[in-house]
Coordinates of C-alpha atoms in Angstrom, one line a residue:
M1 CA 78.1 106.2 79.6
S2 CA 81.0 104.3 81.9
R3 CA 84.3 104.4 80.0
L4 CA 84.3 100.8 81.3
E5 CA 81.5 99.7 79.8
E6 CA 84.3 99.9 76.3
L7 CA 86.6 97.6 78.0
P8 CA 86.5 93.8 77.2
C9 CA 85.9 92.0 80.6
E10 CA 83.4 89.8 81.9
L11 CA 82.6 88.0 84.8
P12 CA 83.1 83.9 84.5
Q13 CA 79.9 82.0 83.9
S14 CA 81.0 79.0 86.0
T15 CA 80.5 77.3 89.5
V16 CA 82.8 75.6 92.0
E17 CA 82.5 72.5 93.8
S18 CA 82.0 72.2 97.1
S19 CA 84.7 70.0 97.3
V20 CA 87.3 72.0 95.7
N21 CA 90.4 72.6 98.0
P22 CA 92.0 76.4 97.0
A23 CA 95.1 75.5 98.7
A24 CA 96.0 72.7 96.3
I25 CA 95.3 74.6 93.1
A26 CA 97.1 76.9 94.1
I27 CA 100.4 75.1 94.3
Q28 CA 99.5 74.0 90.9
F29 CA 100.8 77.2 89.6
E30 CA 103.3 78.2 91.6
S31 CA 106.1 76.9 89.3
R32 CA 103.9 78.2 86.2
L33 CA 103.7 81.7 87.4
P34 CA 106.9 82.9 85.9
I35 CA 106.4 81.3 82.6
L36 CA 102.6 81.4 81.9
M37 CA 101.3 80.0 78.8
H38 CA 98.2 81.0 76.4
D39 CA 96.3 77.0 77.9
D40 CA 96.7 78.5 81.2
L41 CA 94.1 81.6 80.6
A42 CA 90.6 81.6 80.5
A43 CA 89.2 83.1 76.9
K44 CA 89.3 86.7 78.1
P45 CA 92.1 87.5 80.8
V46 CA 92.4 90.7 82.8
W47 CA 95.9 91.3 84.5
R48 CA 96.1 94.7 87.2
D49 CA 99.2 95.2 88.2
L50 CA 100.1 98.1 90.9
L51 CA 103.4 99.1 91.3
A52 CA 104.9 95.3 91.3
L53 CA 106.1 94.9 87.9
T54 CA 105.2 97.8 85.4
G55 CA 106.1 100.4 88.1
T56 CA 102.7 102.2 88.0
L57 CA 99.4 101.0 87.5
R58 CA 98.3 99.4 84.7
T59 CA 95.9 97.3 83.7
F60 CA 95.4 94.8 80.5
Y61 CA 92.9 92.4 78.5
T62 CA 92.6 89.7 76.6
S63 CA 95.7 89.0 74.5
N64 CA 97.2 91.8 75.8
V65 CA 97.6 90.3 79.4
L66 CA 100.0 87.4 77.9
L67 CA 102.3 89.6 76.1
A68 CA 102.7 92.5 78.9
W69 CA 102.9 89.3 82.0
K70 CA 106.2 88.0 80.1
D71 CA 107.8 91.6 79.4
N72 CA 107.2 92.6 82.5
I73 CA 108.6 89.0 84.3
S74 CA 111.2 89.4 83.2
R75 CA 111.7 93.7 82.7
A76 CA 111.0 93.1 86.9
R77 CA 113.2 89.7 87.1
A78 CA 110.3 88.6 89.5
H79 CA 111.0 84.9 91.1
S80 CA 110.2 82.9 94.1
F81 CA 106.3 82.6 93.6
K82 CA 105.2 81.2 96.4
A83 CA 101.5 79.9 97.4
K84 CA 99.9 81.6 100.6
P85 CA 97.1 78.4 101.4
E86 CA 95.8 80.6 104.5
L87 CA 94.3 83.1 101.9
C88 CA 93.2 81.0 99.5
R89 CA 89.2 80.9 99.0
V90 CA 86.2 80.4 97.1
V91 CA 84.4 83.6 96.1
R92 CA 80.8 83.0 95.2
I93 CA 79.2 85.9 93.9
E94 CA 75.7 84.1 92.3
S95 CA 75.0 80.8 92.0
D96 CA 76.5 80.8 88.1
T97 CA 79.4 83.5 89.3
Q98 CA 81.9 81.3 90.9
W99 CA 85.8 81.2 91.0
V100 CA 88.8 80.3 93.0
D101 CA 91.3 83.4 94.5
T102 CA 94.7 81.6 95.1
F103 CA 97.4 84.2 96.5
Y104 CA 101.4 84.3 96.5
S105 CA 104.4 85.8 97.7
F106 CA 107.2 87.0 94.9
Q107 CA 110.1 88.6 94.9
T108 CA 111.2 91.5 92.4
D109 CA 115.4 92.5 91.5
A110 CA 115.1 95.2 89.6
V111 CA 114.9 98.5 91.2
P112 CA 113.8 99.0 93.4
A113 CA 113.9 95.7 94.2
S114 CA 110.7 94.6 96.8
S115 CA 108.6 91.9 97.7
C116 CA 105.1 91.2 96.3
I117 CA 101.6 89.9 96.2
A118 CA 100.0 87.5 93.1
I119 CA 96.1 87.1 93.5
L120 CA 94.8 84.6 90.7
S121 CA 90.8 84.2 90.3
L122 CA 90.5 80.8 88.9
V123 CA 87.4 79.0 87.1
P124 CA 87.6 75.8 85.9
N125 CA 86.7 74.8 81.9
T126 CA 84.3 72.0 80.9
N127 CA 87.4 69.5 81.4
G128 CA 88.0 70.4 84.7
E129 CA 91.0 72.3 84.4
W130 CA 91.9 75.1 86.2
K131 CA 92.6 78.7 84.1
I132 CA 93.4 82.1 85.0
W133 CA 90.4 84.8 84.0
A134 CA 92.1 87.7 86.3
I135 CA 95.7 88.4 88.1
R136 CA 96.3 90.8 90.5
T137 CA 100.3 92.0 91.6
V138 CA 100.4 94.2 94.3
L139 CA 103.5 95.9 95.6
D140 CA 103.5 94.6 99.4
Q141 CA 107.1 96.6 100.4
L142 CA 110.0 97.8 99.3
S143 CA 113.2 95.5 100.0
G144 CA 115.2 96.7 103.0
E145 CA 113.3 99.3 103.8
R146 CA 110.5 100.2 106.4
N147 CA 106.8 98.5 106.6
V148 CA 104.7 101.1 104.7
D149 CA 101.6 98.9 106.5
F150 CA 102.8 99.9 110.0
L151 CA 104.1 102.9 112.4
E152 CA 104.6 102.9 116.0
P153 CA 102.2 105.4 118.0
A154 CA 103.7 108.2 119.6
D155 CA 102.8 109.3 122.9
P156 CA 99.6 111.6 122.1
T157 CA 99.9 113.3 125.2
M158 CA 102.7 115.2 123.7
Y159 CA 101.6 115.8 120.3
Q160 CA 101.3 119.6 119.2
A161 CA 100.8 121.3 115.9
T162 CA 104.5 122.6 114.6
S163 CA 103.9 126.6 113.4
P164 CA 104.5 126.5 110.1
F165 CA 108.2 128.0 109.5
S166 CA 109.9 128.5 106.3
T167 CA 112.7 124.8 105.8
T168 CA 113.5 122.2 103.4
I169 CA 111.8 118.8 103.9
E170 CA 111.3 115.6 101.3
C171 CA 107.8 115.9 100.6
A172 CA 105.1 118.6 101.7
V173 CA 101.2 117.0 101.4
I174 CA 98.9 119.4 100.5
G175 CA 95.1 118.8 102.7
A176 CA 94.5 116.9 105.9
G177 CA 91.9 114.9 104.5
Q178 CA 91.9 111.3 104.8
A179 CA 93.5 111.6 101.8
G180 CA 96.2 114.0 103.0
L181 CA 96.5 112.1 106.7
S182 CA 96.7 108.6 105.0
T183 CA 99.4 109.7 102.8
A184 CA 101.1 111.0 105.5
G185 CA 101.4 108.4 107.6
R186 CA 102.7 105.9 104.9
L187 CA 105.3 108.9 104.2
K188 CA 106.2 108.9 108.2
A189 CA 106.1 104.7 108.0
L190 CA 108.7 104.4 105.7
G191 CA 110.7 107.2 107.6
V192 CA 110.2 110.1 104.6
R193 CA 110.3 113.0 106.3
C194 CA 106.5 114.8 105.3
V195 CA 104.8 117.9 106.3
V196 CA 101.1 118.4 105.7
V197 CA 99.5 121.7 105.1
E198 CA 96.1 122.2 105.9
Q199 CA 94.3 125.5 105.4
N200 CA 91.9 124.9 108.1
A201 CA 92.5 125.9 111.7
E202 CA 91.9 121.7 112.8
V203 CA 92.1 118.5 111.6
G204 CA 88.8 117.3 110.6
Q205 CA 87.2 120.8 110.1
N206 CA 86.3 119.4 106.5
W207 CA 83.8 117.4 107.7
K208 CA 83.1 119.1 111.2
S209 CA 82.2 122.4 109.0
R210 CA 79.7 120.3 107.1
Y211 CA 75.9 120.4 107.7
N212 CA 74.6 119.0 111.0
S213 CA 73.1 115.6 110.1
A214 CA 75.7 114.8 107.9
K215 CA 77.1 110.9 108.0
L216 CA 78.7 108.3 105.9
H217 CA 76.2 105.9 103.7
T218 CA 79.0 103.4 104.1
T219 CA 80.0 101.4 107.0
R220 CA 82.6 101.9 110.3
E221 CA 84.8 99.2 109.0
Y222 CA 85.3 101.1 105.4
A223 CA 85.9 103.8 107.1
H224 CA 89.7 104.0 109.3
L225 CA 92.9 105.8 108.5
P226 CA 96.0 103.2 107.7
F227 CA 98.1 101.6 110.8
D228 CA 94.7 100.8 113.5
R229 CA 90.8 100.3 113.6
T230 CA 90.4 104.1 114.1
F231 CA 87.1 104.1 114.9
P232 CA 86.3 100.8 117.4
G233 CA 83.3 99.8 117.4
D234 CA 82.6 100.0 121.2
R235 CA 83.1 103.8 120.3
Y236 CA 81.3 104.7 117.4
P237 CA 78.3 103.9 115.4
E238 CA 78.2 101.8 112.6
F239 CA 77.3 104.9 109.7
L240 CA 79.5 107.4 111.2
T241 CA 78.6 111.1 111.9
K242 CA 80.3 113.7 110.6
D243 CA 81.7 114.8 113.8
D244 CA 82.7 110.9 114.4
L245 CA 85.3 111.5 111.6
A246 CA 86.3 114.5 112.7
G247 CA 87.6 113.7 116.5
G248 CA 88.8 110.6 114.8
Y249 CA 91.2 112.0 112.5
R250 CA 92.3 114.4 115.3
E251 CA 93.3 111.5 117.8
W252 CA 95.1 109.6 114.7
T253 CA 96.7 112.7 113.9
A254 CA 97.9 113.3 117.6
R255 CA 98.3 108.9 118.1
F256 CA 101.0 108.4 115.2
G257 CA 102.8 112.5 115.5
I258 CA 101.3 113.7 112.7
D259 CA 103.7 116.8 111.3
I260 CA 101.0 119.5 110.3
W261 CA 100.8 123.2 109.8
L262 CA 97.1 124.4 110.7
S263 CA 95.4 127.5 109.2
T264 CA 98.6 127.4 105.8
K265 CA 97.4 128.1 103.0
L266 CA 99.2 127.4 99.6
V267 CA 99.5 130.7 97.7
S268 CA 101.7 129.4 94.4
A269 CA 103.9 126.4 93.8
S270 CA 106.6 126.5 91.6
W271 CA 109.6 123.9 90.4
D272 CA 112.8 124.8 90.2
E273 CA 114.4 122.8 87.5
Q274 CA 118.0 123.0 88.2
E275 CA 118.0 122.2 92.9
Q276 CA 115.1 119.7 91.7
L277 CA 112.8 121.2 94.4
W278 CA 109.5 122.5 95.1
S279 CA 109.9 126.1 96.1
L280 CA 105.6 126.4 98.1
A281 CA 104.6 130.1 99.2
L282 CA 102.5 129.5 101.8
E283 CA 100.3 131.8 104.4
H284 CA 99.8 131.9 107.3
S285 CA 98.7 134.5 110.0
N286 CA 98.9 136.8 107.2
Q287 CA 102.1 135.8 106.5
E288 CA 103.7 134.5 103.5
L289 CA 106.7 132.2 104.0
I290 CA 108.1 129.3 101.8
L291 CA 108.4 125.7 102.0
R292 CA 110.7 123.7 100.0
S293 CA 110.3 120.4 99.0
R294 CA 111.6 117.4 96.9
F295 CA 108.4 115.4 96.6
L296 CA 104.4 116.9 96.5
V297 CA 101.4 115.3 96.9
V298 CA 98.2 117.2 96.2
A299 CA 95.8 115.5 98.0
I300 CA 92.6 117.8 98.2
G301 CA 90.2 115.8 96.3
A302 CA 88.2 116.5 92.6
G303 CA 85.8 118.8 93.6
C304 CA 88.3 121.8 95.4
Q305 CA 84.9 123.0 97.8
Q306 CA 84.4 125.8 95.2
P307 CA 80.4 125.5 94.8
F308 CA 78.5 125.2 91.7
I309 CA 75.3 127.0 91.4
P310 CA 73.7 126.8 88.8
T311 CA 72.4 130.8 87.8
Y312 CA 68.4 132.0 86.8
S313 CA 67.5 134.9 85.5
N314 CA 66.3 137.9 87.4
R315 CA 67.6 136.9 91.4
D316 CA 66.4 140.1 92.5
K317 CA 63.3 139.7 92.1
F318 CA 63.5 136.5 94.8
Q319 CA 62.8 137.9 98.3
G320 CA 63.6 134.5 100.0
I321 CA 66.7 132.7 101.1
T322 CA 68.9 131.1 98.8
V323 CA 72.0 129.3 100.4
H324 CA 74.5 126.2 99.3
S325 CA 74.6 123.5 101.1
G326 CA 78.5 123.4 101.4
A327 CA 77.4 126.8 104.0
Y328 CA 74.1 125.1 105.4
A329 CA 73.9 123.7 108.6
D330 CA 70.2 122.6 109.5
S331 CA 66.4 123.7 108.8
K332 CA 65.3 124.8 112.4
E333 CA 64.8 128.6 112.1
W334 CA 63.0 127.2 109.2
T335 CA 59.6 125.7 110.8
G336 CA 56.6 126.7 108.9
L337 CA 58.1 128.4 105.5
K338 CA 57.8 126.2 101.7
G339 CA 61.5 125.0 101.6
V340 CA 62.9 123.7 98.2
V341 CA 65.7 121.7 97.2
I342 CA 67.7 121.7 94.6
G343 CA 69.5 118.7 94.1
T344 CA 68.6 115.1 93.8
A345 CA 72.3 112.9 95.2
N346 CA 72.9 112.2 98.9
T347 CA 73.2 115.9 100.3
G348 CA 69.7 116.7 99.0
H349 CA 67.9 114.0 100.5
D350 CA 69.2 115.1 103.7
V351 CA 68.5 118.2 103.0
A352 CA 65.5 117.5 102.2
E353 CA 64.7 115.2 105.2
D354 CA 66.0 118.1 107.7
M355 CA 63.2 120.0 106.5
V356 CA 60.6 117.3 106.8
D357 CA 62.2 117.2 110.8
A358 CA 62.2 120.6 110.8
K359 CA 58.2 120.9 110.1
L360 CA 58.6 123.1 107.2
A361 CA 55.2 123.7 105.7
S362 CA 56.6 122.0 102.5
V363 CA 59.6 120.2 101.0
T364 CA 59.7 119.6 97.5
M365 CA 63.0 118.3 95.7
L366 CA 63.5 119.7 92.4
Q367 CA 65.0 116.7 90.0
R368 CA 66.6 117.6 86.8
S369 CA 67.7 114.5 85.9
P370 CA 67.0 110.7 86.5
T371 CA 69.0 109.9 89.4
Y372 CA 70.1 106.0 90.8
V373 CA 68.8 105.2 94.1
L374 CA 70.8 102.3 95.7
P375 CA 69.6 101.4 99.4
A376 CA 72.1 101.2 101.4
E377 CA 71.4 97.7 103.0
Y378 CA 72.2 96.7 99.4
Y379 CA 75.6 98.1 99.6
T380 CA 76.7 97.1 102.7
K381 CA 76.2 93.8 102.3
I382 CA 78.5 94.2 99.5
L383 CA 81.0 96.1 101.8
N384 CA 80.7 93.8 105.0
R385 CA 82.0 90.4 102.8
T386 CA 85.3 92.6 102.7
Y387 CA 85.7 95.0 105.1
N388 CA 83.9 93.1 108.8
A389 CA 85.7 92.9 112.0
S390 CA 87.1 90.1 111.9
T391 CA 89.1 91.1 109.2
P392 CA 92.3 93.0 109.3
T393 CA 91.5 96.7 107.4
D394 CA 95.1 96.0 105.5
L395 CA 94.2 92.7 104.1
A396 CA 90.7 93.9 102.9
D397 CA 92.1 97.0 101.1
M398 CA 94.5 93.9 99.5
V399 CA 91.3 91.5 98.3
G400 CA 88.6 94.7 97.7
S401 CA 90.4 97.4 96.4
S402 CA 92.8 95.8 94.2
Q403 CA 90.8 94.4 91.7
P404 CA 90.4 95.8 88.3
F405 CA 88.1 98.7 87.9
A406 CA 86.1 97.1 85.2
V407 CA 85.8 94.0 87.7
S408 CA 84.6 95.5 90.7
R409 CA 81.7 97.7 88.0
L410 CA 80.5 94.0 87.1
I411 CA 80.7 92.5 90.6
N412 CA 78.8 95.7 92.2
Q413 CA 76.0 95.8 89.0
K414 CA 75.9 91.5 89.4
V415 CA 75.0 91.8 93.4
L416 CA 73.2 95.5 93.3
H417 CA 70.8 94.8 90.4
A418 CA 69.9 91.5 91.6
A419 CA 68.6 92.8 95.3
A420 CA 66.9 96.1 93.1
Q421 CA 65.1 93.1 91.0
Q422 CA 63.7 91.4 94.3
E423 CA 61.9 94.8 95.5
P424 CA 60.6 96.4 92.2
E425 CA 57.8 98.4 94.6
R426 CA 60.7 100.0 96.0
F427 CA 61.3 101.9 93.5
D428 CA 57.7 101.5 91.4
A429 CA 56.6 104.0 94.7
L430 CA 59.6 106.6 94.1
E431 CA 58.2 106.5 90.2
R432 CA 54.7 107.2 91.4
A433 CA 55.3 110.6 93.3
G434 CA 57.4 111.9 90.7
F435 CA 60.9 110.6 91.4
R436 CA 62.6 109.5 88.0
T437 CA 64.4 106.8 89.0
I438 CA 67.5 104.6 87.9
R439 CA 67.0 101.2 89.7
Y440 CA 69.8 99.2 88.0
G441 CA 72.6 101.7 87.8
D442 CA 76.2 101.8 88.4
I443 CA 78.2 103.0 91.7
V444 CA 81.7 102.5 90.2
Y445 CA 80.6 105.3 87.5
Q446 CA 79.0 107.2 90.2
L447 CA 81.9 107.5 92.6
F448 CA 84.9 107.7 89.8
E449 CA 83.4 109.3 86.3
R450 CA 80.2 111.6 87.8
F451 CA 81.8 112.7 90.8
G452 CA 78.6 111.4 93.0
G453 CA 74.8 112.9 91.6
H454 CA 73.1 109.3 93.1
Y455 CA 71.4 108.9 96.3
M456 CA 72.8 106.1 98.7
D457 CA 69.2 105.2 100.3
V458 CA 68.9 105.6 103.9
G459 CA 65.3 106.5 104.6
C460 CA 64.4 109.4 103.1
S461 CA 63.0 107.5 100.0
E462 CA 60.4 106.2 102.0
K463 CA 59.4 109.7 102.8
I464 CA 58.8 110.9 99.1
A465 CA 56.8 107.7 98.4
R466 CA 54.5 108.8 101.0
G467 CA 54.3 112.3 100.1
L468 CA 56.0 113.9 103.0
I469 CA 58.0 115.5 100.0
K470 CA 57.0 116.5 97.2
V471 CA 59.1 116.0 93.5
K472 CA 59.0 118.5 90.6
S473 CA 60.8 116.9 88.1
D474 CA 58.6 117.7 84.6
A475 CA 60.2 121.2 83.7
L476 CA 63.6 123.2 84.4
P477 CA 63.9 126.3 86.0
V478 CA 64.7 129.7 84.5
S479 CA 63.9 132.0 86.1
Y480 CA 63.5 133.3 89.7
T481 CA 60.5 135.4 90.7
E482 CA 59.3 137.2 93.8
T483 CA 57.7 134.1 95.3
G484 CA 59.7 131.6 94.1
L485 CA 61.0 130.0 91.0
L486 CA 59.4 130.0 87.1
F487 CA 59.8 126.7 85.0
N488 CA 60.8 126.6 81.4
D489 CA 57.0 124.9 80.8
G490 CA 55.5 128.4 82.6
T491 CA 54.5 126.7 85.8
Q492 CA 55.7 128.2 88.7
L493 CA 56.9 126.9 92.2
D494 CA 56.4 128.8 95.5
A495 CA 59.2 129.0 97.9
D496 CA 60.4 131.1 100.8
V497 CA 64.0 128.6 101.2
I498 CA 66.0 127.5 98.0
V499 CA 68.7 125.1 98.8
F500 CA 71.2 123.9 96.3
A501 CA 72.6 120.6 96.9
T502 CA 73.9 120.8 93.5
G503 CA 77.8 119.9 94.3
F504 CA 80.9 121.5 93.5
Q505 CA 83.7 122.2 90.9
S506 CA 85.1 118.9 89.7
N507 CA 88.2 119.5 87.6
L508 CA 91.0 119.8 89.8
K509 CA 93.3 120.4 86.9
V510 CA 92.0 124.1 86.0
Q511 CA 91.9 125.0 89.9
M512 CA 95.1 124.4 90.1
K513 CA 96.0 127.0 87.4
D514 CA 96.0 129.4 89.7
V515 CA 98.6 127.6 92.3
F516 CA 100.8 126.2 89.6
G517 CA 100.6 127.9 86.9
S518 CA 99.7 127.0 82.9
A519 CA 103.0 125.7 82.5
I520 CA 103.5 122.8 84.3
V521 CA 99.4 122.5 84.8
D522 CA 98.8 122.0 80.7
K523 CA 101.7 119.0 81.1
L524 CA 99.8 116.9 83.4
E525 CA 96.9 114.4 83.2
D526 CA 93.2 115.6 84.1
F527 CA 92.2 114.2 87.4
W528 CA 89.3 111.7 88.1
G529 CA 87.6 109.6 85.6
F530 CA 88.8 106.4 84.0
D531 CA 91.7 106.3 81.4
D532 CA 91.8 103.7 78.0
E533 CA 92.9 101.0 80.4
G534 CA 90.1 101.5 83.4
E535 CA 92.7 103.0 85.3
V536 CA 91.7 106.2 87.3
R537 CA 93.0 109.3 85.3
G538 CA 95.6 111.5 87.4
A539 CA 95.5 109.9 90.2
F540 CA 98.0 107.5 92.5
K541 CA 100.6 108.0 90.4
L542 CA 103.4 110.4 88.2
C543 CA 101.0 112.3 86.2
G544 CA 102.8 114.4 84.5
H545 CA 105.5 116.1 86.4
P546 CA 108.2 113.9 87.9
T547 CA 108.1 114.8 91.7
L548 CA 104.1 115.4 91.8
W549 CA 101.1 113.4 92.3
F550 CA 97.5 113.9 93.2
H551 CA 95.7 111.9 95.5
G552 CA 91.2 111.5 96.5
G553 CA 88.7 109.6 96.9
T554 CA 86.5 108.0 99.2
L555 CA 87.6 106.9 102.3
A556 CA 89.0 103.2 101.4
V557 CA 90.3 104.6 98.6
A558 CA 92.3 107.3 100.0
R559 CA 93.7 105.1 102.6
Y560 CA 94.6 102.0 99.9
Y561 CA 96.0 104.5 97.4
S562 CA 98.2 106.2 99.8
R563 CA 100.4 103.4 100.3
F564 CA 101.4 103.3 96.5
I565 CA 102.3 107.2 96.4
A566 CA 104.0 106.8 99.7
L567 CA 105.9 103.9 98.2
Q568 CA 106.7 105.8 94.7
I569 CA 108.0 108.3 96.9
K570 CA 110.3 106.6 99.3
A571 CA 112.1 104.7 96.3
A572 CA 112.7 108.0 94.6
A573 CA 114.0 109.1 97.6
V574 CA 116.5 106.9 98.2
G575 CA 117.7 106.9 94.0
A576 CA 116.1 104.2 93.0
P577 CA 112.5 105.3 91.2
F578 CA 110.5 102.8 89.5
E579 CA 111.2 102.0 86.2
I580 CA 107.6 102.4 84.1
Y581 CA 106.5 99.9 81.9
S582 CA 105.5 102.4 78.6
Q583 CA 104.7 100.1 76.3
S584 CA 102.3 102.2 74.3
R585 CA 99.0 101.5 75.7
L586 CA 98.1 98.2 73.9
N587 CA 94.5 97.5 72.0
V588 CA 91.8 96.7 74.2

């Protein structure tokens, strides 16, 4: 069960007349925002702040909204709320779930002074009065500093990755995936000298090294890196392949002149309390060097790419091939063999489909627990509302990614469950084929708490329903045999090749003990999943050490939240760190 289910959050049941003027409603609340009263709020309000007023990322619910709002409006010295009528809009999720979003700019004078954005989600009550059911406040820019959302392109013909050398810099970023690149770009935009440490030999190799058929199941417009449309529609397909991503990342890195040390591994990291510096032991070309930095961002995601493979007895008996999906390329050399895939999430389906295309004699998916199947077109419909060619990515992120996670979860469920109800046969056919299906799932839970485990259906479900891919879901494997697998009900399954699409180790904190040591790691929050306010644990904000951040997530999450990491680092670098509103977590 998702931690978000326990929070007192619900979508409004309301309709908005077509004659409503959102801009006029926005004006009504300009003067009321600094002095909100109980009568301004709906029955169960929610407020999410992203660095604007609380100095961190927090979400408040019900009666705590007004208490925390008054505390932080005063504490941050917020003023000059001005409506932005060009952004105000009516939001219609379903016929009975509608509201008005109004947008405002405002300033804060507390250290660090800043310009911010507020978004109110308003619903009419029975008397026709507009009430606030959701508030979002977002740090836009630090006053007097460069724009975190803009970086002038460099001359890509002059770009060359630098060779590592022992030195001292302001910030080191570990990892050159979407999280690391986004963070490094934002830091450069703010004038913070930064180096990205990447263990692979080239940018994008973490994507390039994946299996040949790997591609995104979300749309191109969702996938850009900061500052531009990294994957323009005239050059790239709607669903990017792994090579599209790798190539786009390399071009973006050269275009914006990101300083990256390739083929360089972080061996260990220690903190010098007296000098207030990190000392990073790096390995490059079999030589060790020391990089010292004031700030450190670990941007390698939650999974660490250490394969998880379940263990079964008598492995030595099996005469066939076993491989984890992390080392899998394709199925072309297995034509005519009997293939088994253990795991039924995205990768498992991709591998099974590869096997069908490679004409294996038989293909069987081994399902150990029910799987949430989400047709890609359902999710694309949601994404396209916000992420599309006519909406700047920065604006799409602010609208789409600033929502309280508990609200995002409910919106997704409302739309996706309604779509699934319209196509029962699609899921019934999978059940008849033996595939245990969760048709009314929770994509926010899958992405932020379950670390995946779902299937975004881009066509493989039909092959299962047609019998091209068999499913064994009525027992669990306990042992290898000479010809395949033995199950706990006594049945056997023949196999010549077994692919483990069973994911990767998912506790970054545990994995980082070898690098940081227990003295530092034991003080850190766990990484990923939700805390008791519905914020992501240990990510995007300080997590237990005053100069250390962890970053990861989907393409849009990595892009959007990198701006808040960079803004925190810039504020600290100029001697104006955010003062965190540390009122103990209020009852929700």
